[in-house]
Amino acid sequence: MNTRSTDPAPRRDDAWWRLVHEHVDARRDPLADPRIAAELSADPERAAELAALLDRLDAVACSSARPRRTAPQLRRAAVAAVALLAAALVLTLVPFAGPSSRGGAAPPPGADPAGDRAAPPGVVLRWQVRVTRDAAGVRTVRELRGARHGDVATVQSHTEARSLTRTADSAGAILAWSLCASAGP
Amino acid sequence: MPPQPDATPRATDADDATASLRAALPASEPALRSFLRRAGVAAGALDDVVQEAFARAWRSRAGLDRGRALEPWLFAIGLRAWLDLRARARRLPASGPAAEPAAEPTDFARVDARLDVEQLLARLPRTERLLLARFHRDGASLETLAAELGMPLNTVKSHLHRARRRLAAWRPAR
């Protein structure tokens, strides 16, 4: 348990606050409840507390999904940045090496259609998801992929990565995505 | 014995509710202003919030139940109007020409809305912080959180409620 908090846990837990929490738990507006409104006008201090709570919850709701980074996370971010550069290089060079760059010739019969788009040997392509504040979309993506904020889903081929990206984009939950490459599995 | 007149304006009849409200709203303005000030609305924002509250009250006058006291209804509308203005300002892009005149009184919300959420969350115990973010930011359901953390549903609720009370009671250092 984190012990950084210096604020004592508020002790008041009366029926009015329980009612407020019930509404918030159910994602309803507590202010729409006449029982809550009646108490507000009689106790402006509560009104101030409730307003502060609802305002801060909204701030949390639209906050960035990016968690606070610790030192290991920063190292991982640095690794991801290097991998991103490598991926950019790979993705830039792959079209020049493929059949389309040699006159658009069709692949030979029987060839794996995804073969020329697969990651080069020794390189792992990754689909990196950075989830946005769009809660509904976030939920959708997580349900689809079992991914959580900041997770990096590893895929085996460029084709699969593109497919996942399209799915994620259609869920409207991705602000930024990228294909990353890193050396070795 | 005739009924005693009530000092609090009430909507008495659906038919004359409109006329009643038309008279009652202006009379309620001082009380609404006083309430909003005590609830934390900055002086520079008060005019905007009061105007928005009256506009909303007028639009939703059909929702004022007969016999229900006007002021609590109006105060709740006023508080919601204020929170919505702040929420709207919070979602505006932080950059661009619209964000420049931040010192103008009408731009109050954008300034106040720059709440340091990370600072706020960092003050919470880890479990509370996690639950708060997952529920309010990610939209995860209580049941999902209970399953993820291996906690009973009521324990999840207790943590969340405690976290919210800490948020409500937190006083930023100005």
XYZ file of N, CA and C in Angstrom, chain A residues 1-2 4-14 17-18 20-22 24-27 29-34 37-38 40-41 44-45 47-68 133-136 138-139 142 148-149, chain B residues 35 38-40 65 68 71-73 75-77 79-80 82-83 86-88 90-91 112-113 115 117-130 132-142 148 157 159-172:
390
model
N 0.843 -1.210 0.000
C 0.000 0.000 0.000
C 0.866 1.243 0.000
N 0.526 2.156 -0.814
C 1.246 3.407 -0.881
C 0.939 4.235 0.366
N 2.142 7.433 0.729
C 2.518 8.825 0.487
C 1.427 9.791 0.894
N 0.190 9.303 0.890
C -0.901 10.213 1.163
C -0.795 10.763 2.579
N -0.908 12.062 2.684
C -0.893 12.683 3.994
C -2.273 13.168 4.388
N -3.221 13.017 3.492
C -4.575 13.440 3.808
C -5.285 12.334 4.578
N -5.819 12.665 5.722
C -6.553 11.627 6.433
C -7.802 11.247 5.653
N -8.169 9.999 5.777
C -9.399 9.568 5.111
C -10.573 10.264 5.775
N -11.409 10.911 4.985
C -12.555 11.595 5.576
C -13.453 10.611 6.314
N -13.915 11.015 7.448
C -14.684 10.091 8.265
C -16.175 10.187 8.008
N -16.595 11.372 7.538
C -18.038 11.512 7.353
C -18.510 10.540 6.285
N -19.435 9.729 6.623
C -19.938 8.758 5.660
C -21.438 8.623 5.889
N -22.076 9.747 5.894
C -23.493 9.717 6.207
C -24.311 9.324 4.988
N -23.886 11.345 1.669
C -22.709 11.027 0.858
C -22.835 9.641 0.233
N -23.420 8.725 0.982
C -23.616 7.381 0.389
C -24.484 7.476 -0.853
N -24.726 10.084 -2.774
C -23.880 10.662 -3.829
C -23.047 9.572 -4.495
N -22.419 8.735 -3.680
C -21.568 7.683 -4.238
C -22.371 6.678 -5.058
N -23.563 6.396 -4.611
C -24.401 5.466 -5.388
C -24.631 6.012 -6.791
N -22.759 8.212 -8.384
C -21.505 8.244 -9.145
C -21.118 6.831 -9.569
N -21.321 5.875 -8.681
C -21.033 4.479 -9.045
C -21.837 4.061 -10.274
N -23.068 4.551 -10.330
C -23.946 4.189 -11.449
C -23.773 5.143 -12.635
N -22.786 6.028 -12.545
C -22.503 7.018 -13.584
C -23.711 7.914 -13.860
N -25.754 11.585 -12.603
C -25.425 12.893 -12.047
C -26.102 13.036 -10.682
N -25.316 13.134 -9.621
C -25.938 13.270 -8.296
C -26.792 14.525 -8.184
N -26.422 15.557 -8.930
C -27.150 16.823 -8.822
C -28.568 16.713 -9.349
N -28.854 15.661 -10.081
C -30.205 15.501 -10.611
C -31.147 14.892 -9.570
N -30.607 14.472 -8.457
C -31.438 13.852 -7.415
C -31.961 14.944 -6.478
N -33.266 15.090 -6.362
C -33.817 16.139 -5.491
C -33.379 16.005 -4.037
N -30.039 17.627 -3.947
C -30.171 19.077 -4.158
C -30.714 19.762 -2.915
N -31.654 19.113 -2.240
C -32.255 19.736 -1.059
C -31.198 19.971 0.021
N -28.028 20.386 -0.483
C -27.045 21.367 -0.935
C -27.420 22.778 -0.512
N -28.695 23.101 -0.729
C -29.098 24.473 -0.434
C -29.033 24.744 1.058
N -24.104 24.835 2.286
C -23.204 25.244 1.196
C -21.822 24.602 1.284
N -21.416 24.221 2.494
C -20.112 23.573 2.607
C -20.129 22.239 1.864
N -22.085 21.648 -0.599
C -22.155 22.000 -2.022
C -20.758 22.212 -2.569
N -19.933 22.897 -1.787
C -18.556 23.150 -2.235
C -17.780 21.841 -2.354
N -17.971 20.953 -1.385
C -17.262 19.670 -1.438
C -17.721 18.823 -2.613
N -19.037 18.803 -2.809
C -19.546 17.994 -3.921
C -19.092 18.574 -5.258
N -19.137 19.907 -5.362
C -18.686 20.523 -6.612
C -17.217 20.207 -6.871
N -16.419 20.288 -5.805
C -14.991 19.969 -5.967
C -14.819 18.523 -6.391
N -15.584 17.643 -5.782
C -15.464 16.225 -6.131
C -15.822 15.991 -7.597
N -16.972 16.510 -8.009
C -17.410 16.257 -9.388
C -16.446 16.889 -10.391
N -15.939 18.052 -10.037
C -14.992 18.714 -10.929
C -13.704 17.898 -11.044
N -13.218 17.393 -9.939
C -11.964 16.629 -9.975
C -12.162 15.271 -10.640
N -13.317 14.698 -10.449
C -13.576 13.426 -11.144
C -13.593 13.649 -12.647
N -14.137 14.782 -13.048
C -14.127 15.081 -14.486
C -12.694 15.284 -14.973
N -11.889 15.932 -14.135
C -10.480 16.121 -14.511
C -9.773 14.774 -14.638
N -10.090 13.864 -13.733
C -9.507 12.525 -13.829
C -9.980 11.848 -15.114
N -11.271 12.017 -15.402
C -11.841 11.341 -16.572
C -11.184 11.795 -17.868
N -10.807 13.043 -17.936
C -10.225 13.505 -19.195
C -8.717 13.662 -19.092
N -8.167 13.055 -18.071
C -6.714 13.101 -17.950
C -6.091 12.120 -18.914
N -4.802 12.310 -19.105
C -4.088 11.407 -20.003
C -4.047 10.020 -19.404
N -4.125 9.046 -20.284
C -4.065 7.665 -19.821
C -2.656 7.252 -19.482
N -1.697 8.099 -19.833
C -0.310 7.713 -19.599
C -0.011 7.730 -18.111
N 0.427 6.631 -17.559
C 0.733 6.610 -16.137
C 2.013 7.372 -15.834
N 2.180 7.698 -14.577
C 3.443 8.333 -14.166
C 4.572 7.364 -14.428
N -8.216 9.321 -23.985
C -9.196 9.569 -22.933
C -10.573 9.059 -23.308
N -10.726 8.555 -24.491
C -12.033 8.074 -24.928
C -12.344 6.778 -24.197
N -13.141 6.911 -23.131
C -13.355 5.761 -22.258
C -14.033 4.610 -22.998
N -15.038 4.924 -23.795
C -15.753 3.859 -24.484
C -14.812 3.125 -25.438
N -11.602 2.982 -25.228
C -10.607 2.257 -24.454
C -11.156 0.899 -24.056
N -12.382 0.918 -23.611
C -12.988 -0.326 -23.171
C -13.057 -1.294 -24.346
N -9.689 -2.728 -25.144
C -9.234 -3.691 -24.166
C -9.989 -5.005 -24.326
N -4.069 -3.295 -21.954
C -4.335 -2.220 -21.015
C -3.504 -1.016 -21.425
N -3.754 0.049 -20.728
C -3.071 1.286 -21.090
C -1.568 1.095 -21.171
N -25.317 31.376 -3.059
C -25.052 29.939 -2.986
C -23.837 29.564 -3.832
N -20.581 30.597 -2.305
C -20.169 29.743 -1.192
C -19.779 28.349 -1.676
N -20.319 27.961 -2.825
C -19.969 26.646 -3.371
C -18.623 26.671 -4.084
N -18.058 27.866 -4.253
C -16.716 27.915 -4.816
C -16.601 28.582 -6.166
N -41.055 19.760 -10.381
C -42.268 19.114 -9.874
C -43.128 20.097 -9.101
N -42.466 21.300 -5.369
C -41.052 21.201 -5.015
C -40.468 22.605 -4.857
N -35.710 26.793 -4.938
C -34.296 27.115 -4.755
C -33.365 25.901 -4.824
N -33.657 24.801 -4.126
C -32.750 23.646 -4.278
C -32.634 23.184 -5.728
N -33.734 23.207 -6.433
C -33.737 22.821 -7.851
C -32.852 23.770 -8.652
N -30.529 25.794 -7.489
C -29.128 25.742 -7.037
C -28.405 24.556 -7.685
N -29.091 23.429 -7.738
C -28.469 22.253 -8.366
C -28.206 22.518 -9.848
N -29.139 23.195 -10.488
C -28.927 23.550 -11.892
C -27.729 24.487 -12.022
N -25.165 24.744 -10.026
C -23.920 24.017 -9.776
C -23.540 23.171 -10.988
N -24.527 22.539 -11.575
C -24.259 21.720 -12.756
C -23.774 22.591 -13.913
N -22.129 25.353 -13.713
C -20.739 25.724 -13.442
C -19.788 24.568 -13.780
N -20.151 23.380 -13.314
C -19.292 22.213 -13.575
C -19.189 21.944 -15.071
N -16.800 24.369 -16.670
C -15.414 23.987 -16.381
C -15.014 22.763 -17.204
N -15.931 21.816 -17.303
C -15.614 20.607 -18.078
C -15.382 20.958 -19.540
N -16.207 21.861 -20.053
C -16.053 22.263 -21.458
C -14.700 22.946 -21.663
N -12.097 22.534 -19.915
C -11.022 21.548 -19.728
C -10.751 20.794 -21.011
N -11.777 20.623 -21.827
C -11.621 19.845 -23.048
C -11.198 20.678 -24.253
N -8.752 27.774 -14.323
C -8.991 26.942 -13.150
C -8.982 25.462 -13.481
N -9.327 25.169 -14.722
C -9.472 23.768 -15.077
C -8.139 23.060 -15.210
N -6.177 21.663 -13.599
C -5.949 20.966 -12.351
C -4.853 19.935 -12.567
N -3.933 16.821 -12.210
C -4.551 15.557 -11.846
C -3.508 14.586 -11.306
N -2.350 14.619 -11.899
C -1.321 13.694 -11.431
C -0.949 13.994 -9.980
N -0.848 15.278 -9.690
C -0.537 15.661 -8.315
C -1.638 15.198 -7.369
N -2.850 15.340 -7.867
C -4.013 14.950 -7.073
C -4.002 13.445 -6.815
N -3.805 12.690 -7.862
C -3.848 11.235 -7.735
C -2.656 10.720 -6.928
N -1.544 11.424 -7.046
C -0.347 10.952 -6.351
C -0.516 10.979 -4.839
N -1.460 11.752 -4.377
C -1.669 11.836 -2.937
C -2.485 10.667 -2.404
N -3.041 9.918 -3.301
C -3.904 8.816 -2.874
C -3.087 7.543 -2.682
N -3.516 6.681 -1.784
C -2.910 5.352 -1.711
C -3.046 4.641 -3.055
N -2.130 3.720 -3.272
C -2.020 3.111 -4.599
C -3.328 2.475 -5.068
N -3.959 1.719 -4.200
C -5.184 1.023 -4.610
C -6.274 2.019 -4.972
N -6.398 3.050 -4.156
C -7.423 4.051 -4.438
C -7.131 4.777 -5.746
N -5.865 5.079 -5.948
C -5.483 5.779 -7.185
C -5.798 4.924 -8.411
N -5.444 3.665 -8.289
C -5.685 2.753 -9.406
C -7.183 2.636 -9.702
N -9.599 4.638 -8.906
C -10.178 5.898 -9.377
C -9.902 6.100 -10.872
N -8.667 5.844 -11.249
C -8.309 6.032 -12.651
C -9.027 5.017 -13.546
N -9.068 3.785 -13.092
C -9.677 2.763 -13.934
C -11.189 2.988 -14.075
N -11.811 3.423 -13.003
C -13.265 3.606 -13.065
C -13.630 4.899 -13.783
N -12.999 5.993 -13.399
C -13.435 7.287 -13.934
C -12.737 7.665 -15.228
N -11.510 7.228 -15.388
C -10.794 7.590 -16.607
C -10.986 6.543 -17.703
N -10.904 5.268 -17.299
C -10.953 4.211 -18.308
C -12.360 3.710 -18.557
N -13.275 4.028 -17.654
C -14.643 3.557 -17.843
C -14.846 2.105 -17.472
N -13.934 1.547 -16.700
C -14.098 0.153 -16.290
C -15.254 0.039 -15.303
N -15.957 -1.069 -15.374
C -17.089 -1.255 -14.465
C -16.585 -1.720 -13.102
N -17.437 -1.577 -12.105
C -17.066 -2.034 -10.764
C -16.797 -3.533 -10.766
N -10.476 -7.832 -11.629
C -9.059 -7.552 -11.895
C -8.218 -7.579 -10.621
N -15.976 -0.820 -3.931
C -16.783 0.390 -3.713
C -16.235 1.197 -2.536
N -13.198 1.355 -1.375
C -11.968 2.056 -1.777
C -12.305 3.267 -2.642
N -13.202 3.057 -3.570
C -13.564 4.160 -4.467
C -14.201 5.310 -3.692
N -15.092 4.968 -2.778
C -15.766 6.018 -2.023
C -14.757 6.800 -1.184
N -13.818 6.065 -0.594
C -12.820 6.738 0.220
C -11.949 7.648 -0.653
N -11.612 7.141 -1.824
C -10.789 7.953 -2.731
C -11.532 9.232 -3.127
N -12.791 9.091 -3.388
C -13.559 10.287 -3.789
C -13.662 11.280 -2.646
N -13.826 10.754 -1.447
C -13.916 11.683 -0.322
C -12.593 12.426 -0.119
N -11.507 11.730 -0.387
C -10.208 12.416 -0.289
C -10.113 13.501 -1.365
N -10.574 13.173 -2.551
C -10.555 14.168 -3.622
C -11.405 15.369 -3.243
N -12.571 15.099 -2.702
C -13.480 16.193 -2.360
C -12.887 17.076 -1.269
N -12.172 16.456 -0.348
C -11.663 17.212 0.801
C -10.316 17.859 0.523
N -9.692 17.483 -0.580
C -8.343 17.994 -0.858
C -8.364 19.497 -1.092
N -7.423 20.166 -0.474
C -7.303 21.622 -0.652
C -5.971 21.906 -1.323
N -6.008 22.376 -2.559
C -4.733 22.639 -3.229
C -4.005 23.802 -2.582
